């Protein structure tokens, strides 16, 4: 007799849903589809020849170590060069502040594991990165969303939410923020806003989880200090990744935080995957050491800036007047707000029939709001696809508006 | 003011301990140390030149895909070749039965996440693989250990334990077994024992988690059927890994199971690390496709057989008569039983002072028993180190016995 598998799942498994984004990516096998859906870097940004050269070098010089188990906290050469690079950027931290992980998503997962108990509250943006929200959910967190203005999370609404939850005796563990070129909203918090959020975290004794995958992909404007740099109380944990500045297929990322958190993180990582892929870590280290990261990053920034500009141009020319969108200073995404009565989910279905895809904005809203929003990626498609894709998309949106 | 970090940790984090084994590995930086402690493959088994050649080939032919995000369930080329290889071995499964993961340890972690609720029971061997036990612990499982005879878990004791827990209304989720060359005991279950364990699992409606990292490293004797092959009720999940047959630094492993479990596994993996390292997966796929896995595996088996034989010889010659050990037909470990009144932890301390290391057996016992046992790895050290290491170790043990 077959086993009743459903009866065996944990409570957390029973509530798991497939990631809306990952599932959309599967729809996109159709070669005629133009996809603004994923958060994929452009393959043009991948330094394939250099990876080849560096891999050969690593295998020649450290082959045995590269194929063996590595340290849970990360390969020593990678940790060292990351610390050096942070120091050049003005951030003074030691090895006790840094650990390597298998993609930022692993950091989100493990931090959730070591911080969240069932029914703890996490404060996040409305909207916010879906992969973060899913990770928190798995560990039984309740999510409280805070609406945005053009500088990110609204501070009045944040304090209101924190106060209310605290007064009800709820346990808030951390505020989840993506300060630079937020995914999905494309908004950057100015330093003043970062200071305010830190002040609230201090006042109510909260941690801040600062997710920073896009920080180095800035097209224009001045870099704003990381919340980590503004803090001197050890309450900020910041996540970085090679996925958007080098190669996501490597699954190498890192995080910085106070030593007690990093120590517990490493402990939890031991039973999560023992260590991150060692060869990949060594390649990444050498890639920085040779100066290639910074050199290629400059090219990637130029590439993405052109794509963003082109997409904004196409939007200007094609989109119905009642549609609004953000103009990100960096990153991979812009965010569309449709007229109130237009549902992004409906637009999505018709768009896919017309061979253009995106992610409906409601999936990034923990309270299921944002029905009239859409996330648009501009890093993956080439210039022609951007032009043609926006043409298709604006046609679909026009039809939807005209029908109402 | 510094944040009180301790107060922020989850219940599960508060109970986390550093892995005894990973911590020992750090002690071994001393170049004079001979280590029988880790479960490290021999660097001699790493096909470095072939990895170089294959990596160049993959980067030339599929460079863009190898550096991009990949499918959560695993790279299509790897999944296909794994299914083909299983089919050649007589195992008929489809793509819905298989998923790739970031090392077996990730499978242990994610399966725990999707199966275990706080205070569920897991049945495991006395002794059992520490990484498994830690993963179960993180999700709040209670562990019930079942003692071994020379064929593995004792079936009378297993049924007794299951009955007792069931009668007390406890929820048992699965039985955790390592049927081939068990870590740490080095014991292999004959087919009859596998059938018995399956019958008990069926009778009491339990899942079986069959951890199979060493199965293909058999020195002598006949391969015994996997429990997965004996089952037709969908209750067995089996874990495989490239770590012991190719390269642990790759962090590529896979699991097979009934489609509902695999589906939920993939869902949970999305929020754990999105996907496993893609380049590593593609290298592994090509390594199998070229026939290199099977060719090199034969060499690795010869290498480890020689090491085992040499270690057993040295044991015969050097060890005091009151010391017993297992004679594994494969795998990486043998297991020492000291006289009852000798503590492996005490032996360990003196051994390290004498530049030889191992893992005390009690860490593999969920009930803290097995104080007079020791796990010995024979795959990592070379022939001279084995000889010298056993000399040192038997000297230390003799001293400990003589002192009593």
Coordinates of N, CA, C and O in Angstrom, one line a residue, chain A residues 187-348:
Chain A
X187 N 13.7 51.4 -5.6 CA 13.8 52.7 -4.9 C 15.1 52.6 -4.0 O 15.4 51.5 -3.5
X188 N 15.8 53.7 -3.8 CA 17.0 53.8 -3.0 C 16.7 54.7 -1.8 O 16.2 55.8 -1.9
X189 N 17.0 54.2 -0.6 CA 16.8 55.0 0.6 C 18.0 56.0 0.8 O 19.1 55.6 0.7
X190 N 17.7 57.3 0.9 CA 18.8 58.3 1.2 C 19.3 58.0 2.6 O 18.7 57.4 3.4
X191 N 20.5 58.6 2.9 CA 21.1 58.3 4.2 C 20.2 58.7 5.3 O 20.2 58.1 6.4
X192 N 19.5 59.8 5.2 CA 18.7 60.3 6.2 C 17.7 59.2 6.6 O 17.4 59.0 7.8
X193 N 17.1 58.6 5.6 CA 16.1 57.6 5.9 C 16.7 56.4 6.6 O 16.2 55.7 7.5
X194 N 18.0 56.1 6.2 CA 18.7 54.9 6.8 C 18.9 55.2 8.3 O 18.8 54.4 9.1
X195 N 19.3 56.5 8.6 CA 19.5 56.9 10.0 C 18.2 56.8 10.8 O 18.2 56.4 11.9
X196 N 17.1 57.1 10.1 CA 15.8 57.1 10.9 C 15.4 55.6 11.2 O 15.0 55.3 12.3
X197 N 15.7 54.8 10.2 CA 15.3 53.4 10.4 C 16.1 52.8 11.5 O 15.7 52.0 12.4
X198 N 17.4 53.2 11.6 CA 18.3 52.7 12.6 C 17.9 53.2 14.0 O 17.9 52.5 15.0
X199 N 17.5 54.5 14.0 CA 17.0 55.1 15.3 C 15.8 54.3 15.8 O 15.7 54.0 17.0
X200 N 14.9 54.0 14.9 CA 13.7 53.2 15.4 C 14.1 51.8 15.9 O 13.6 51.3 16.9
X201 N 15.0 51.2 15.1 CA 15.5 49.8 15.5 C 16.2 49.9 16.9 O 16.0 49.0 17.8
X202 N 16.9 51.0 17.2 CA 17.5 51.2 18.5 C 16.5 51.4 19.6 O 16.5 50.8 20.6
X203 N 15.6 52.3 19.3 CA 14.5 52.6 20.3 C 13.8 51.4 20.7 O 13.5 51.2 21.9
X204 N 13.5 50.5 19.7 CA 12.6 49.3 20.1 C 13.4 48.0 20.2 O 12.9 47.0 20.2
X205 N 14.8 48.2 20.2 CA 15.7 47.0 20.3 C 15.4 46.0 19.3 O 15.2 44.8 19.6
X206 N 15.5 46.3 18.0 CA 15.3 45.4 16.9 C 16.6 45.2 16.1 O 17.4 46.1 16.1
X207 N 16.7 44.1 15.5 CA 17.8 43.9 14.5 C 17.4 44.4 13.2 O 16.2 44.6 12.9
X208 N 18.3 44.7 12.3 CA 18.0 45.1 11.0 C 18.7 44.1 10.0 O 19.9 43.9 10.2
X209 N 18.0 43.5 9.1 CA 18.6 42.7 8.1 C 18.6 43.5 6.8 O 17.6 43.8 6.2
X210 N 19.9 43.9 6.5 CA 20.1 44.8 5.3 C 20.6 43.9 4.1 O 21.7 43.4 4.1
X211 N 19.7 43.8 3.2 CA 20.0 42.9 2.0 C 20.5 43.8 0.9 O 19.9 44.7 0.5
X212 N 21.7 43.4 0.5 CA 22.4 44.4 -0.4 C 23.0 43.8 -1.7 O 24.2 43.9 -1.9
X213 N 22.2 43.1 -2.5 CA 22.7 42.4 -3.6 C 23.1 43.4 -4.8 O 23.9 43.0 -5.6
X214 N 22.5 44.6 -4.8 CA 22.6 45.4 -6.0 C 23.5 46.6 -5.7 O 23.8 47.4 -6.7
X215 N 23.9 46.8 -4.5 CA 24.6 48.1 -4.1 C 25.6 48.5 -5.0 O 25.8 49.7 -5.3
X216 N 26.4 47.6 -5.6 CA 27.6 48.0 -6.4 C 27.2 48.3 -7.9 O 28.0 48.7 -8.7
X217 N 25.9 48.1 -8.2 CA 25.4 48.3 -9.5 C 24.7 49.7 -9.6 O 23.5 49.7 -9.7
X218 N 25.5 50.7 -9.4 CA 24.9 52.1 -9.4 C 25.2 52.8 -10.7 O 26.3 52.9 -11.1
X219 N 24.1 53.3 -11.4 CA 24.3 54.0 -12.7 C 24.6 55.4 -12.5 O 25.3 56.0 -13.3
X220 N 23.9 56.1 -11.5 CA 24.1 57.5 -11.3 C 23.7 57.8 -9.9 O 23.2 57.0 -9.2
X221 N 24.0 59.1 -9.5 CA 23.8 59.5 -8.2 C 24.9 59.1 -7.2 O 25.8 58.3 -7.7
X222 N 24.9 59.5 -6.0 CA 25.9 59.2 -5.0 C 25.6 58.0 -4.2 O 24.5 57.9 -3.7
X223 N 26.6 57.1 -4.0 CA 26.4 56.0 -3.1 C 26.0 56.5 -1.7 O 26.6 57.5 -1.2
X224 N 25.0 55.9 -1.1 CA 24.6 56.2 0.3 C 25.2 55.2 1.2 O 25.4 54.1 0.9
X225 N 25.6 55.7 2.4 CA 26.2 54.8 3.4 C 25.3 53.6 3.7 O 24.1 53.7 3.7
X226 N 25.9 52.4 3.8 CA 25.1 51.3 4.3 C 24.6 51.5 5.7 O 25.3 52.1 6.5
X227 N 23.5 50.9 6.1 CA 23.0 51.0 7.4 C 24.1 50.4 8.4 O 24.3 50.9 9.5
X228 N 24.7 49.4 7.9 CA 25.8 48.7 8.7 C 26.8 49.8 9.2 O 27.3 49.8 10.3
X229 N 27.2 50.7 8.2 CA 28.2 51.7 8.5 C 27.7 52.7 9.5 O 28.5 53.3 10.2
X230 N 26.4 53.0 9.6 CA 25.9 54.0 10.4 C 25.7 53.5 11.9 O 25.5 54.3 12.8
X231 N 25.7 52.2 12.0 CA 25.3 51.6 13.3 C 26.6 51.3 14.1 O 27.6 51.0 13.6
X232 N 26.4 51.5 15.4 CA 27.5 51.1 16.3 C 27.0 50.3 17.5 O 27.7 50.2 18.5
X233 N 25.9 49.6 17.2 CA 25.3 48.8 18.3 C 25.3 47.3 18.0 O 24.8 46.5 18.8
X234 N 25.8 46.9 16.8 CA 25.9 45.5 16.4 C 24.6 44.9 16.0 O 24.4 43.7 16.1
X235 N 23.6 45.8 15.6 CA 22.3 45.3 15.4 C 22.0 45.1 13.9 O 20.9 44.6 13.5
X236 N 23.0 45.4 13.0 CA 22.8 45.3 11.6 C 23.5 44.1 11.0 O 24.7 43.9 11.3
X237 N 22.8 43.3 10.2 CA 23.4 42.2 9.5 C 23.3 42.5 8.0 O 22.2 42.8 7.6
X238 N 24.4 42.5 7.2 CA 24.3 42.9 5.8 C 24.7 41.8 4.9 O 25.7 41.1 5.2
X239 N 23.9 41.5 3.9 CA 24.1 40.4 2.9 C 24.6 41.0 1.6 O 24.1 41.9 1.1
X240 N 25.7 40.3 1.1 CA 26.3 40.7 -0.2 C 26.3 39.4 -1.0 O 26.3 38.3 -0.5
X241 N 26.4 39.5 -2.3 CA 26.5 38.4 -3.2 C 27.2 38.6 -4.5 O 27.3 39.8 -4.9
X242 N 27.8 37.5 -5.0 CA 28.5 37.6 -6.3 C 27.4 37.4 -7.4 O 27.8 37.5 -8.6
X243 N 26.2 37.1 -7.1 CA 25.2 36.7 -8.1 C 25.0 37.8 -9.1 O 24.8 37.5 -10.3
X244 N 25.0 39.1 -8.7 CA 24.6 40.1 -9.6 C 25.9 40.9 -10.1 O 25.8 41.6 -11.1
X245 N 27.0 40.6 -9.5 CA 28.2 41.3 -9.9 C 29.3 40.4 -10.5 O 30.3 40.8 -11.0
X246 N 29.0 39.1 -10.6 CA 29.9 38.1 -11.2 C 29.1 37.0 -11.9 O 28.9 37.1 -13.1
X247 N 28.6 36.0 -11.1 CA 27.9 34.9 -11.7 C 27.0 34.2 -10.7 O 27.5 33.6 -9.7
X248 N 25.7 34.2 -10.9 CA 24.8 33.6 -10.0 C 25.0 32.1 -9.9 O 24.8 31.5 -8.9
X249 N 25.4 31.5 -11.0 CA 25.6 30.0 -11.0 C 26.7 29.5 -10.1 O 26.7 28.3 -9.8
X250 N 27.5 30.5 -9.6 CA 28.6 30.1 -8.6 C 28.0 29.8 -7.2 O 28.6 29.1 -6.5
X251 N 26.8 30.4 -6.9 CA 26.2 30.3 -5.6 C 27.2 30.7 -4.5 O 27.5 29.9 -3.5
X252 N 27.9 31.8 -4.6 CA 28.7 32.3 -3.6 C 28.3 33.7 -3.1 O 28.1 34.6 -4.0
X253 N 28.1 33.9 -1.9 CA 27.7 35.1 -1.3 C 28.4 35.3 0.1 O 29.1 34.4 0.5
X254 N 28.2 36.4 0.7 CA 28.7 36.5 2.1 C 27.9 37.5 2.9 O 27.0 38.2 2.4
X255 N 28.1 37.4 4.2 CA 27.3 38.3 5.1 C 28.3 38.9 6.1 O 29.3 38.3 6.4
X256 N 28.0 40.0 6.6 CA 28.7 40.6 7.7 C 27.8 41.0 8.9 O 26.6 41.2 8.7
X257 N 28.3 40.9 10.1 CA 27.4 41.1 11.2 C 28.3 41.0 12.5 O 29.5 40.8 12.5
X258 N 27.6 41.2 13.6 CA 28.3 41.1 14.9 C 28.8 39.7 15.1 O 28.2 38.7 14.7
X259 N 30.0 39.5 15.8 CA 30.6 38.2 15.9 C 29.7 37.1 16.5 O 29.8 36.0 16.1
X260 N 28.8 37.5 17.4 CA 28.0 36.4 18.0 C 27.0 35.9 16.9 O 26.7 34.7 16.9
X261 N 26.5 36.8 16.1 CA 25.6 36.3 15.0 C 26.3 35.5 14.0 O 25.9 34.4 13.5
X262 N 27.5 36.0 13.6 CA 28.3 35.2 12.6 C 28.7 33.9 13.1 O 28.6 32.9 12.4
X263 N 29.0 33.8 14.4 CA 29.4 32.5 15.0 C 28.2 31.6 15.0 O 28.4 30.4 14.6
X264 N 27.1 32.0 15.4 CA 25.9 31.2 15.4 C 25.5 30.8 13.9 O 25.1 29.7 13.7
X265 N 25.7 31.7 13.0 CA 25.4 31.5 11.6 C 26.3 30.3 11.1 O 25.8 29.4 10.5
X266 N 27.5 30.3 11.5 CA 28.5 29.3 11.0 C 28.1 27.9 11.6 O 28.1 26.9 10.9
X267 N 27.7 28.0 12.9 CA 27.2 26.8 13.5 C 26.0 26.2 12.8 O 26.0 24.9 12.5
X268 N 25.1 27.0 12.4 CA 23.9 26.5 11.7 C 24.2 26.1 10.3 O 23.6 25.2 9.8
X269 N 25.2 26.7 9.7 CA 25.6 26.4 8.3 C 26.2 25.0 8.3 O 26.1 24.2 7.3
X270 N 26.9 24.6 9.4 CA 27.5 23.3 9.4 C 26.5 22.2 9.2 O 26.7 21.3 8.4
X271 N 25.3 22.3 9.7 CA 24.3 21.3 9.5 C 23.4 21.6 8.3 O 22.5 20.8 7.9
X272 N 23.6 22.8 7.6 CA 22.8 23.1 6.4 C 23.5 22.6 5.2 O 22.8 22.1 4.3
X273 N 24.8 22.8 5.0 CA 25.5 22.3 3.8 C 27.0 22.1 4.0 O 27.8 22.0 3.0
X274 N 27.4 22.1 5.3 CA 28.9 21.9 5.7 C 29.8 23.0 5.2 O 30.4 23.6 6.0
X275 N 29.8 23.2 3.9 CA 30.6 24.4 3.4 C 30.0 24.7 2.0 O 29.3 23.9 1.4
X276 N 30.3 25.9 1.5 CA 29.9 26.4 0.2 C 31.0 25.8 -0.8 O 32.1 25.4 -0.4
X277 N 30.6 25.7 -2.1 CA 31.4 25.1 -3.1 C 32.8 25.8 -3.1 O 33.0 27.0 -3.3
X278 N 33.9 25.0 -2.9 CA 35.2 25.5 -2.6 C 35.8 26.0 -3.9 O 36.4 27.1 -3.9
X279 N 35.8 25.3 -5.0 CA 36.4 25.8 -6.2 C 35.8 27.1 -6.6 O 36.5 28.1 -7.0
X280 N 34.5 27.2 -6.5 CA 33.8 28.5 -6.8 C 34.3 29.7 -5.9 O 34.5 30.8 -6.4
X281 N 34.5 29.4 -4.7 CA 35.0 30.4 -3.8 C 36.4 30.8 -4.1 O 36.7 32.0 -4.1
X282 N 37.2 29.9 -4.5 CA 38.6 30.2 -4.8 C 38.7 31.0 -6.2 O 39.5 31.9 -6.3
X283 N 37.8 30.6 -7.1 CA 37.8 31.4 -8.3 C 37.3 32.8 -8.0 O 37.9 33.8 -8.5
X284 N 36.3 33.0 -7.2 CA 35.8 34.3 -6.9 C 37.0 35.1 -6.2 O 37.1 36.3 -6.5
X285 N 37.7 34.5 -5.3 CA 38.8 35.2 -4.6 C 39.9 35.7 -5.6 O 40.3 36.8 -5.6
X286 N 40.2 34.8 -6.5 CA 41.3 35.1 -7.5 C 40.7 36.2 -8.5 O 41.5 37.1 -8.9
X287 N 39.5 36.2 -8.8 CA 38.8 37.1 -9.6 C 38.9 38.5 -9.0 O 39.1 39.5 -9.7
X288 N 38.7 38.6 -7.7 CA 38.9 39.9 -7.1 C 40.4 40.3 -7.0 O 40.7 41.4 -7.4
X289 N 41.2 39.3 -6.7 CA 42.7 39.6 -6.5 C 43.3 40.2 -7.8 O 44.1 41.1 -7.8
X290 N 42.8 39.7 -8.9 CA 43.4 40.2 -10.2 C 42.8 41.5 -10.6 O 43.1 42.0 -11.7
X291 N 41.9 42.0 -9.9 CA 41.3 43.3 -10.2 C 40.2 43.2 -11.3 O 39.6 44.1 -11.7
X292 N 39.8 41.9 -11.6 CA 38.8 41.7 -12.6 C 37.4 42.0 -12.2 O 36.6 42.5 -13.0
X293 N 37.1 41.8 -10.9 CA 35.8 42.1 -10.5 C 35.5 43.6 -10.7 O 34.5 43.9 -11.3
X294 N 36.4 44.5 -10.3 CA 36.1 45.9 -10.4 C 36.1 46.3 -11.9 O 35.3 47.2 -12.3
X295 N 37.0 45.8 -12.7 CA 37.1 46.1 -14.1 C 35.8 45.7 -14.8 O 35.2 46.5 -15.5
X296 N 35.4 44.5 -14.6 CA 34.2 44.0 -15.3 C 32.9 44.6 -14.8 O 31.9 44.8 -15.5
X297 N 32.9 44.9 -13.5 CA 31.8 45.5 -12.9 C 31.5 46.9 -13.6 O 30.3 47.2 -13.8
X298 N 32.5 47.6 -13.8 CA 32.3 48.9 -14.5 C 31.6 48.7 -15.9 O 30.7 49.4 -16.3
X299 N 32.0 47.6 -16.6 CA 31.4 47.3 -17.9 C 29.9 46.9 -17.7 O 29.0 47.3 -18.4
X300 N 29.7 46.1 -16.7 CA 28.3 45.7 -16.4 C 27.4 46.9 -16.1 O 26.3 46.9 -16.5
X301 N 28.0 47.8 -15.3 CA 27.2 49.0 -14.9 C 26.8 49.7 -16.2 O 25.7 50.2 -16.3
X302 N 27.8 49.9 -17.1 CA 27.5 50.6 -18.3 C 26.4 49.9 -19.1 O 25.5 50.5 -19.7
X303 N 26.6 48.6 -19.2 CA 25.6 47.8 -19.9 C 24.2 47.9 -19.4 O 23.2 48.2 -20.1
X304 N 24.1 47.8 -18.1 CA 22.8 47.9 -17.4 C 22.2 49.3 -17.5 O 21.0 49.5 -17.6
X305 N 23.1 50.3 -17.4 CA 22.6 51.7 -17.5 C 22.0 52.0 -18.9 O 20.9 52.5 -18.9
X306 N 22.7 51.5 -19.9 CA 22.1 51.6 -21.2 C 20.7 50.9 -21.3 O 19.8 51.4 -22.0
X307 N 20.6 49.8 -20.8 CA 19.4 49.0 -20.8 C 18.3 49.8 -20.1 O 17.1 49.9 -20.5
X308 N 18.6 50.3 -18.9 CA 17.6 51.0 -18.1 C 17.2 52.2 -18.9 O 16.0 52.5 -19.0
X309 N 18.2 53.0 -19.5 CA 17.8 54.2 -20.2 C 16.9 53.8 -21.4 O 15.9 54.5 -21.7
X310 N 17.3 52.8 -22.1 CA 16.5 52.3 -23.2 C 15.1 51.9 -22.8 O 14.1 52.3 -23.5
X311 N 15.0 51.2 -21.7 CA 13.7 50.8 -21.3 C 12.8 52.0 -20.8 O 11.7 52.1 -21.2
X312 N 13.5 52.9 -20.1 CA 12.7 54.1 -19.7 C 12.2 54.9 -21.0 O 11.1 55.4 -21.0
X313 N 13.1 55.0 -22.0 CA 12.7 55.7 -23.3 C 11.5 55.0 -23.9 O 10.6 55.7 -24.3
X314 N 11.6 53.7 -24.0 CA 10.5 52.9 -24.6 C 9.2 53.1 -23.8 O 8.1 53.2 -24.3
X315 N 9.4 53.1 -22.4 CA 8.2 53.3 -21.6 C 7.6 54.7 -21.9 O 6.4 54.8 -22.1
X316 N 8.4 55.7 -21.9 CA 7.9 57.1 -22.2 C 7.1 57.1 -23.5 O 6.1 57.7 -23.6
X317 N 7.7 56.4 -24.5 CA 7.1 56.5 -25.8 C 5.8 55.7 -25.9 O 4.9 56.0 -26.6
X318 N 5.8 54.5 -25.2 CA 4.7 53.5 -25.5 C 3.6 53.5 -24.4 O 2.5 53.1 -24.7
X319 N 3.9 53.7 -23.1 CA 3.0 53.4 -22.1 C 1.8 54.4 -22.0 O 2.1 55.6 -22.2
X320 N 0.6 53.9 -21.8 CA -0.5 54.8 -21.6 C -0.2 55.8 -20.4 O 0.6 55.5 -19.5
X321 N -0.8 57.0 -20.5 CA -0.4 58.0 -19.6 C -0.7 57.7 -18.1 O -0.1 58.2 -17.2
X322 N -1.8 56.9 -17.9 CA -2.2 56.6 -16.6 C -1.3 55.6 -15.9 O -1.5 55.3 -14.7
X323 N -0.3 55.1 -16.6 CA 0.7 54.1 -16.0 C 1.9 54.9 -15.4 O 2.5 55.7 -16.1
X324 N 2.3 54.6 -14.2 CA 3.5 55.2 -13.6 C 4.6 54.1 -13.4 O 4.3 53.0 -13.2
X325 N 5.8 54.6 -13.3 CA 6.9 53.7 -13.0 C 8.1 54.4 -12.3 O 8.2 55.6 -12.4
X326 N 8.9 53.6 -11.6 CA 10.0 54.1 -10.9 C 11.2 54.2 -11.9 O 11.3 53.6 -12.9
X327 N 12.2 55.1 -11.5 CA 13.4 55.4 -12.3 C 14.6 55.0 -11.5 O 15.2 55.9 -10.9
X328 N 14.9 53.7 -11.4 CA 16.0 53.3 -10.4 C 17.4 53.9 -10.8 O 17.7 54.0 -12.0
X329 N 18.1 54.2 -9.8 CA 19.5 54.7 -10.0 C 20.5 53.6 -10.1 O 21.7 53.8 -10.3
X330 N 20.0 52.3 -10.1 CA 20.9 51.2 -10.2 C 20.0 49.9 -10.1 O 18.8 50.0 -10.1
X331 N 20.7 48.8 -10.0 CA 20.0 47.5 -9.8 C 19.5 46.9 -11.1 O 20.0 47.2 -12.2
X332 N 18.5 46.1 -11.0 CA 18.0 45.3 -12.1 C 16.5 45.5 -12.4 O 16.0 45.0 -13.4
X333 N 15.8 46.3 -11.6 CA 14.3 46.3 -11.7 C 13.8 47.7 -11.7 O 14.3 48.6 -11.0
X334 N 12.6 47.9 -12.4 CA 11.8 49.0 -12.2 C 10.4 48.5 -11.9 O 10.1 47.3 -12.1
X335 N 9.6 49.3 -11.3 CA 8.3 48.9 -10.8 C 7.2 49.8 -11.4 O 7.3 51.0 -11.4
X336 N 6.2 49.1 -11.9 CA 5.1 49.8 -12.6 C 3.9 49.9 -11.7 O 3.5 48.9 -11.0
X337 N 3.2 51.0 -11.6 CA 1.9 51.1 -10.9 C 0.9 51.4 -12.0 O 1.0 52.4 -12.7
X338 N -0.1 50.5 -12.1 CA -1.2 50.7 -13.1 C -2.3 51.5 -12.4 O -2.3 51.7 -11.2
X339 N -3.2 51.9 -13.2 CA -4.4 52.5 -12.6 C -5.0 51.6 -11.6 O -4.9 50.3 -11.8
X340 N -5.6 52.1 -10.5 CA -6.1 51.3 -9.4 C -7.0 50.1 -9.8 O -6.9 49.1 -9.2
X341 N -7.8 50.3 -10.9 CA -8.7 49.2 -11.2 C -8.2 48.2 -12.2 O -8.9 47.3 -12.6
X342 N -6.9 48.2 -12.4 CA -6.3 47.2 -13.3 C -5.5 46.2 -12.5 O -4.6 46.6 -11.7
X343 N -5.7 45.0 -12.7 CA -5.1 43.9 -12.0 C -3.9 43.4 -12.7 O -4.0 42.8 -13.8
X344 N -2.7 43.5 -12.1 CA -1.5 43.0 -12.7 C -1.5 41.5 -13.0 O -0.9 41.0 -14.0
X345 N -2.3 40.7 -12.3 CA -2.4 39.3 -12.6 C -3.2 39.1 -13.9 O -2.8 38.2 -14.7
X346 N -4.2 39.9 -14.2 CA -4.9 39.8 -15.4 C -4.0 40.2 -16.6 O -3.9 39.6 -17.6
X347 N -3.3 41.3 -16.4 CA -2.3 41.8 -17.4 C -1.3 40.7 -17.7 O -1.0 40.4 -18.8
X348 N -0.8 40.0 -16.6 CA 0.2 38.9 -16.8 C -0.3 37.9 -17.8 O 0.4 37.5 -18.7

